[in-house]
Amino acid sequence: MNILLTGGAGYIGSHIAVALTDAGHRISIVDNFVNSVPEAIVRVEKITGKNIVLHKTDVTDREDLTRILHDEKPDCVIHCAGLKSVGESVKKPLKYYRNNINTTLSLLESMKETGIERLVFSSSATVYGEDNIPPFTETMPKGRCANPYGWTKWMQEQIIEDVVKQLKISTVILRYFNPTGAHKSGLIGEEPNGLPNNLMPYILQVADGRREHLTVFGDDYNTPDGTCRRDYIHVMDLAEAHLKAAEYVEKNKGLDVFNIGRGIPCSVLELVKAFEEASEQTIKYEIGSRRDGDVQDIWADTSKAEEVLGWQVHRGINEMCQDAWNWQKKNPAGYAK
Ligand code: WQD
């Protein structure tokens, strides 16, 4: 298939580009590089040995996006473009609502104008309400999100659901849990802008000496070691779920939603320990206060994606930590030369 990837130069987008290209699909990418760099696509081409068409534009620029969709005529659009930090969204809610909602409105209007009929949307486990008891299933209550980031994802899902029904766009929504790790080559990985918001990138910067210690945001939660539990999933397992989703929308009409996680909880301190074992590095940490917007327990019931998409997780926590550390060691300054 000819697939257009919004946000394709980002951490998750670049890994999806590798998985789809390696599976023989033709990929074009739209990215404004607000949270990524063109070098990531050079690396994707190096890994896959294939050319990737790159369009530098902001997905909220509907006119430019419509021109690109008209020229590329994709069989399917995978929509990853968006701001994605829980912590930052609490501090800058207006930036998150303005950007994330507008990317989806602009894309749907462009798809309507150009008659594109298939969509895969990158959503998040943060759409599940705070009161859900894990493992989360797709039918559990959504909304009552704990942070603005989660609300923007939930609102985008609502907009998509109403529009694709009317426009008859075959759609899959993938609710990501915590993507972690990097491609085995160490050529692509997560490069946070400035101070890392997410746990693994922060651990990596402590491991390579750029940060003095990790601050654990609270150890007074009602969990075995007092720290929050998440469902960390290797970014390549997540990327491969998009391959299954693209194949699914090619064969099926309507809209469907799938949780994409490993289905296994891992606490902050358990991830620190797993990283120390995998990397043979010591991670100094201090216990700090809780972070606004955090939820104690989030992990997936992945049975629907396994049964309906035919998707399986193949990589565990140790491989995530090894591959993340491999990326960090090979790219101590990220993608900068
Ligand atoms: C994980 C845990 C923190 C940093 C992420 C993505 C979001 C979405 C959901 C896809 C929490 C703790 C963190 C630190 C810490 N993914 N922590 N010290 O908040 O689950 O959200 O997954 O849609 O895009 O951001 O991930 O890595 O920020 O935090 O103690 O320096 O690690 O409190 O319990 P989160 P995270």
Coordinates of C-alpha atoms and ligand atoms in Angstrom, one line a residue:
M1 CA 0.0 0.0 0.0
N2 CA 0.9 3.7 -0.4
I3 CA 0.8 5.0 3.2
L4 CA 1.1 8.6 4.4
L5 CA 2.4 9.0 8.0
T6 CA 1.8 12.3 9.8
G7 CA 4.5 12.9 12.5
G8 CA 6.6 10.3 10.8
A9 CA 9.9 11.8 11.9
G10 CA 9.0 11.4 15.5
Y11 CA 10.1 8.7 18.0
I12 CA 7.1 6.5 17.3
G13 CA 6.5 7.6 13.7
S14 CA 10.1 6.8 12.6
H15 CA 9.8 3.2 14.0
I16 CA 6.4 2.8 12.2
A17 CA 8.1 4.0 9.0
V18 CA 10.7 1.2 9.4
A19 CA 8.1 -1.5 10.1
L20 CA 5.9 -0.5 7.1
T21 CA 8.8 0.0 4.7
D22 CA 10.4 -3.4 5.7
A23 CA 6.9 -4.9 5.0
G24 CA 7.1 -3.6 1.4
H25 CA 4.7 -0.5 1.8
R26 CA 5.6 2.8 0.1
I27 CA 5.8 5.5 2.8
S28 CA 5.5 9.3 2.6
I29 CA 5.9 11.4 5.7
V30 CA 4.5 14.8 6.8
D31 CA 6.2 16.4 9.7
N32 CA 6.8 20.0 11.0
F33 CA 9.9 18.9 13.0
V34 CA 8.5 20.7 16.2
N35 CA 9.5 17.6 18.2
S36 CA 11.7 15.7 15.7
V37 CA 14.5 16.2 13.1
P38 CA 14.9 15.3 9.4
E39 CA 18.0 13.2 10.3
A40 CA 15.6 10.6 11.7
I41 CA 14.3 9.9 8.2
V42 CA 17.8 9.7 6.8
R43 CA 18.4 6.9 9.4
V44 CA 15.1 5.2 8.5
E45 CA 16.3 5.1 4.8
K46 CA 19.7 3.7 6.1
I47 CA 17.9 0.9 8.0
T48 CA 15.5 0.0 5.3
G49 CA 17.6 0.8 2.2
K50 CA 14.5 2.5 0.7
N51 CA 13.7 6.1 -0.2
I52 CA 11.2 7.9 2.0
V53 CA 9.2 10.9 0.6
L54 CA 9.3 13.7 3.1
H55 CA 7.0 16.7 3.2
K56 CA 7.9 19.4 5.8
T57 CA 4.7 21.1 6.8
D58 CA 2.4 21.5 9.8
V59 CA -0.6 19.1 9.7
T60 CA -2.8 22.0 11.0
D61 CA -2.1 23.8 7.6
R62 CA -5.1 22.3 5.9
E63 CA -4.4 23.8 2.5
D64 CA -0.8 22.4 2.3
L65 CA -1.9 19.1 3.7
T66 CA -4.7 18.8 1.1
R67 CA -2.2 19.5 -1.6
I68 CA 0.1 16.8 -0.3
L69 CA -2.8 14.3 0.0
H70 CA -3.8 15.1 -3.5
D71 CA -0.3 14.6 -4.9
E72 CA 0.5 11.4 -2.8
K73 CA -3.0 9.8 -3.1
P74 CA -2.3 7.5 -0.2
D75 CA -4.3 4.3 0.3
C76 CA -4.2 4.9 4.0
V77 CA -3.2 7.7 6.4
I78 CA -1.6 6.9 9.8
H79 CA -2.0 9.9 12.0
C80 CA 0.7 10.3 14.7
A81 CA 1.4 14.0 14.6
G82 CA 0.7 15.5 18.0
L83 CA 2.2 16.7 21.3
K84 CA 2.5 13.8 23.7
S85 CA 3.8 14.7 27.1
V86 CA 1.5 14.2 30.1
G87 CA 3.6 16.4 32.3
E88 CA 3.9 19.2 29.7
S89 CA 0.2 19.1 28.9
V90 CA -0.6 20.0 32.6
K91 CA 1.7 23.0 32.4
K92 CA 0.6 24.1 28.9
P93 CA -3.0 22.9 28.3
L94 CA -3.9 25.6 25.7
K95 CA -0.9 24.6 23.5
Y96 CA -2.0 20.9 23.7
Y97 CA -5.7 21.6 22.9
R98 CA -4.9 24.0 20.1
N99 CA -2.3 21.7 18.4
N100 CA -3.7 18.2 18.9
I101 CA -7.3 18.9 18.1
N102 CA -6.4 21.0 15.0
T103 CA -4.2 18.4 13.5
T104 CA -7.2 16.0 13.4
L105 CA -9.7 18.5 12.2
S106 CA -7.3 19.6 9.4
L107 CA -6.5 16.0 8.4
L108 CA -10.2 14.9 8.3
E109 CA -11.1 17.9 6.2
S110 CA -8.2 17.2 3.8
M111 CA -9.2 13.5 3.6
K112 CA -12.8 14.5 2.8
E113 CA -11.6 16.8 0.0
T114 CA -9.3 14.3 -1.5
G115 CA -11.5 11.2 -1.0
I116 CA -8.9 9.2 1.1
E117 CA -10.8 6.3 2.6
R118 CA -8.6 4.7 5.3
L119 CA -7.2 6.0 8.6
V120 CA -5.2 4.7 11.5
F121 CA -5.2 7.0 14.5
S122 CA -2.6 7.1 17.3
S123 CA -4.5 7.4 20.5
S124 CA -3.5 6.7 24.1
A125 CA -4.3 4.8 27.2
T126 CA -4.7 8.1 28.9
V127 CA -8.2 8.3 27.5
Y128 CA -9.3 5.7 30.1
G129 CA -10.9 7.4 33.2
E130 CA -9.0 7.5 36.5
D131 CA -11.5 5.0 38.1
N132 CA -10.8 2.1 35.9
I133 CA -9.2 -1.0 37.5
P134 CA -6.5 -2.5 35.1
P135 CA -6.2 -4.4 32.9
F136 CA -8.0 -1.9 30.7
T137 CA -10.3 -3.2 28.1
E138 CA -11.5 -1.2 25.1
T139 CA -15.1 -1.1 26.5
M140 CA -14.1 0.4 29.9
P141 CA -15.3 3.9 30.6
K142 CA -13.4 6.7 28.9
G143 CA -13.2 10.4 29.5
R144 CA -12.6 11.9 33.0
C145 CA -9.0 11.9 31.8
A146 CA -6.3 12.8 34.4
N147 CA -4.5 15.3 32.2
P148 CA -5.0 17.6 29.2
Y149 CA -3.0 15.3 27.0
G150 CA -5.5 12.5 27.6
W151 CA -8.4 14.8 27.1
T152 CA -7.0 15.9 23.7
K153 CA -6.8 12.2 22.6
W154 CA -10.3 11.5 23.9
M155 CA -11.7 14.5 22.0
Q156 CA -9.9 13.5 18.8
E157 CA -11.4 10.0 19.1
Q158 CA -14.9 11.5 19.4
I159 CA -14.3 13.8 16.4
I160 CA -13.0 10.9 14.4
E161 CA -15.8 8.6 15.3
D162 CA -18.5 11.1 14.2
V163 CA -16.7 12.1 11.0
V164 CA -15.6 8.7 9.6
K165 CA -19.1 7.4 10.1
Q166 CA -20.4 10.1 7.9
L167 CA -17.6 10.0 5.3
K168 CA -17.4 6.2 5.3
I169 CA -13.6 6.2 6.1
S170 CA -12.4 2.8 7.3
T171 CA -10.7 3.5 10.6
V172 CA -8.7 1.9 13.4
I173 CA -7.9 3.7 16.6
L174 CA -4.8 2.3 18.5
R175 CA -4.6 3.2 22.2
Y176 CA -0.9 3.2 23.0
F177 CA 0.3 2.4 26.5
N178 CA 4.0 3.3 27.2
P179 CA 6.2 3.0 24.2
T180 CA 9.8 2.4 25.2
G181 CA 13.1 1.2 23.7
A182 CA 14.5 1.7 20.2
H183 CA 15.2 -0.1 16.9
K184 CA 17.9 -2.8 17.4
S185 CA 20.3 -1.0 15.1
G186 CA 20.5 2.0 17.5
L187 CA 20.1 4.3 14.5
I188 CA 16.7 5.7 15.6
G189 CA 15.3 6.3 19.1
E190 CA 13.7 8.8 21.4
E191 CA 15.3 12.2 21.5
P192 CA 13.5 14.4 24.0
N193 CA 13.6 18.2 23.6
G194 CA 15.4 19.5 26.6
L195 CA 14.5 18.0 30.0
P196 CA 13.0 14.6 29.4
N197 CA 9.4 14.3 30.5
N198 CA 9.2 10.5 30.1
L199 CA 10.8 8.0 32.4
M200 CA 13.1 6.0 30.1
P201 CA 14.7 9.0 28.4
Y202 CA 15.4 10.4 31.8
I203 CA 16.9 7.1 33.0
L204 CA 19.1 7.1 29.8
Q205 CA 20.5 10.5 30.6
V206 CA 21.3 9.5 34.1
A207 CA 23.0 6.4 32.8
D208 CA 25.2 8.3 30.4
G209 CA 26.1 10.9 33.0
R210 CA 24.1 13.9 31.6
R211 CA 21.8 14.0 34.6
E212 CA 23.0 13.5 38.2
H213 CA 20.0 11.4 39.4
L214 CA 16.4 10.4 38.5
T215 CA 13.6 11.9 40.6
V216 CA 10.9 9.2 41.3
F217 CA 7.6 11.1 41.3
G218 CA 6.2 9.6 44.5
D219 CA 6.6 6.3 46.3
D220 CA 3.4 6.6 48.4
Y221 CA 1.1 5.0 45.9
N222 CA -0.9 1.9 46.8
T223 CA 1.4 -0.5 44.9
P224 CA 3.9 -3.1 46.2
D225 CA 6.9 -0.7 46.0
G226 CA 4.8 2.5 46.3
T227 CA 5.6 3.7 42.7
C228 CA 3.2 4.0 39.8
R229 CA 2.8 1.1 37.4
R230 CA 2.7 1.3 33.6
D231 CA 2.5 -1.0 30.6
Y232 CA 5.9 -0.5 28.9
I233 CA 5.8 -1.8 25.3
H234 CA 8.8 -2.0 22.9
V235 CA 8.4 0.7 20.3
M236 CA 9.0 -1.9 17.5
D237 CA 6.1 -4.1 18.8
L238 CA 4.0 -0.9 18.7
A239 CA 5.2 -0.1 15.2
E240 CA 4.3 -3.6 14.0
A241 CA 0.7 -3.1 15.4
H242 CA 0.4 -0.3 12.8
L243 CA 1.2 -2.8 10.0
K244 CA -1.7 -5.0 11.2
A245 CA -4.0 -2.0 11.5
A246 CA -3.2 -0.8 8.0
E247 CA -3.9 -4.3 6.7
Y248 CA -7.2 -4.4 8.7
V249 CA -8.6 -1.1 7.3
E250 CA -7.8 -2.3 3.8
K251 CA -10.1 -5.3 4.3
N252 CA -12.7 -4.0 6.8
K253 CA -15.2 -1.0 6.7
G254 CA -16.3 0.9 9.8
L255 CA -14.3 1.9 12.9
D256 CA -12.6 -0.2 15.5
V257 CA -10.4 0.4 18.6
F258 CA -7.5 -1.6 20.0
N259 CA -5.3 -1.4 23.1
I260 CA -1.6 -1.8 22.2
G261 CA 0.4 -2.7 25.3
R262 CA 2.2 -5.7 26.6
G263 CA -0.4 -6.3 29.3
I264 CA 2.2 -6.6 32.0
P265 CA 2.5 -3.9 34.8
C266 CA 5.9 -2.6 35.7
S267 CA 6.5 0.0 38.4
V268 CA 9.0 2.9 38.2
L269 CA 11.4 1.2 40.5
E270 CA 11.0 -2.1 38.7
L271 CA 11.9 -0.4 35.4
V272 CA 15.0 1.2 37.0
K273 CA 16.1 -2.2 38.3
A274 CA 15.5 -3.9 34.9
F275 CA 17.5 -1.1 33.2
E276 CA 20.4 -1.5 35.7
E277 CA 20.5 -5.3 35.0
A278 CA 20.3 -4.8 31.2
S279 CA 22.8 -2.0 30.9
E280 CA 25.1 -2.8 33.9
Q281 CA 24.8 0.9 34.8
T282 CA 23.8 2.2 38.2
I283 CA 20.9 4.6 38.2
K284 CA 21.0 7.0 41.2
Y285 CA 17.5 8.2 42.2
E286 CA 15.8 10.3 44.8
I287 CA 12.1 10.1 45.9
G288 CA 10.3 13.3 45.0
S289 CA 6.7 14.4 45.3
R290 CA 3.9 13.1 43.1
R291 CA 3.6 14.6 39.6
D292 CA 0.3 16.4 38.7
G293 CA -1.7 14.3 36.2
D294 CA -0.2 11.0 37.1
V295 CA -2.5 7.9 37.6
Q296 CA -1.3 5.1 39.8
D297 CA -2.0 2.0 37.6
I298 CA -2.3 1.7 33.8
W299 CA -1.9 -1.5 31.9
A300 CA -3.7 -3.2 29.0
D301 CA -5.9 -6.2 28.3
T302 CA -4.4 -6.9 24.8
S303 CA -6.7 -9.8 23.9
K304 CA -8.8 -7.9 21.3
A305 CA -5.7 -6.8 19.3
E306 CA -4.4 -10.4 19.4
E307 CA -7.7 -12.0 18.3
V308 CA -8.9 -9.4 15.8
L309 CA -5.7 -7.8 14.4
G310 CA -3.7 -11.0 14.7
W311 CA -1.0 -8.9 16.5
Q312 CA 1.4 -10.3 19.1
V313 CA 4.0 -8.7 21.4
H314 CA 7.5 -10.2 20.8
R315 CA 9.8 -8.2 23.0
G316 CA 10.2 -8.0 26.8
I317 CA 11.4 -5.4 29.3
N318 CA 15.0 -6.6 29.1
E319 CA 15.1 -6.1 25.3
M320 CA 13.5 -2.7 25.7
C321 CA 16.2 -1.6 28.2
Q322 CA 19.0 -3.1 26.1
D323 CA 17.8 -1.4 22.9
A324 CA 17.2 1.9 24.6
W325 CA 20.7 1.9 26.1
N326 CA 22.2 0.9 22.7
W327 CA 20.5 4.0 21.1
Q328 CA 21.8 6.2 23.9
K329 CA 25.3 4.9 23.8
K330 CA 25.5 5.3 20.0
N331 CA 23.8 8.8 20.1
P332 CA 24.7 10.5 23.3
A333 CA 23.7 13.9 21.7
G334 CA 20.6 12.4 20.0
Y335 CA 20.5 12.9 16.2
A336 CA 22.9 15.8 16.3
K337 CA 26.1 15.0 14.3
Ligands
WQD1 C1 5.8 7.0 33.6 C2 5.9 6.9 35.1 C3 5.8 9.0 36.3 C4 9.6 10.6 34.7 C5 3.3 8.3 28.6 C6 3.4 9.3 27.5 C7 2.2 9.5 26.9 C8 1.3 8.3 26.6 C9 1.2 7.5 27.9 C10 1.2 7.4 24.4 C11 5.0 7.8 35.9 C12 7.2 8.3 36.4 C13 8.5 9.8 34.9 C14 10.5 10.9 35.8 C15 9.2 9.5 37.2 N1 1.9 7.5 25.6 N2 8.3 9.2 36.2 N3 10.3 10.3 37.0 O1 3.0 9.7 32.2 O2 2.6 7.2 31.6 O3 2.7 9.0 29.8 O4 2.5 7.2 28.3 O5 0.3 8.0 24.1 O6 2.5 10.1 25.6 O7 4.0 10.5 28.0 O8 4.8 8.2 31.0 O9 7.2 8.1 31.2 O10 6.1 10.3 31.7 O11 5.8 8.4 33.3 O12 9.0 9.0 38.3 O13 11.5 11.7 35.6 O14 7.3 7.3 35.5 O15 5.4 9.6 37.5 O16 4.5 7.2 37.1 P1 3.2 8.5 31.3 P2 6.1 8.8 31.8

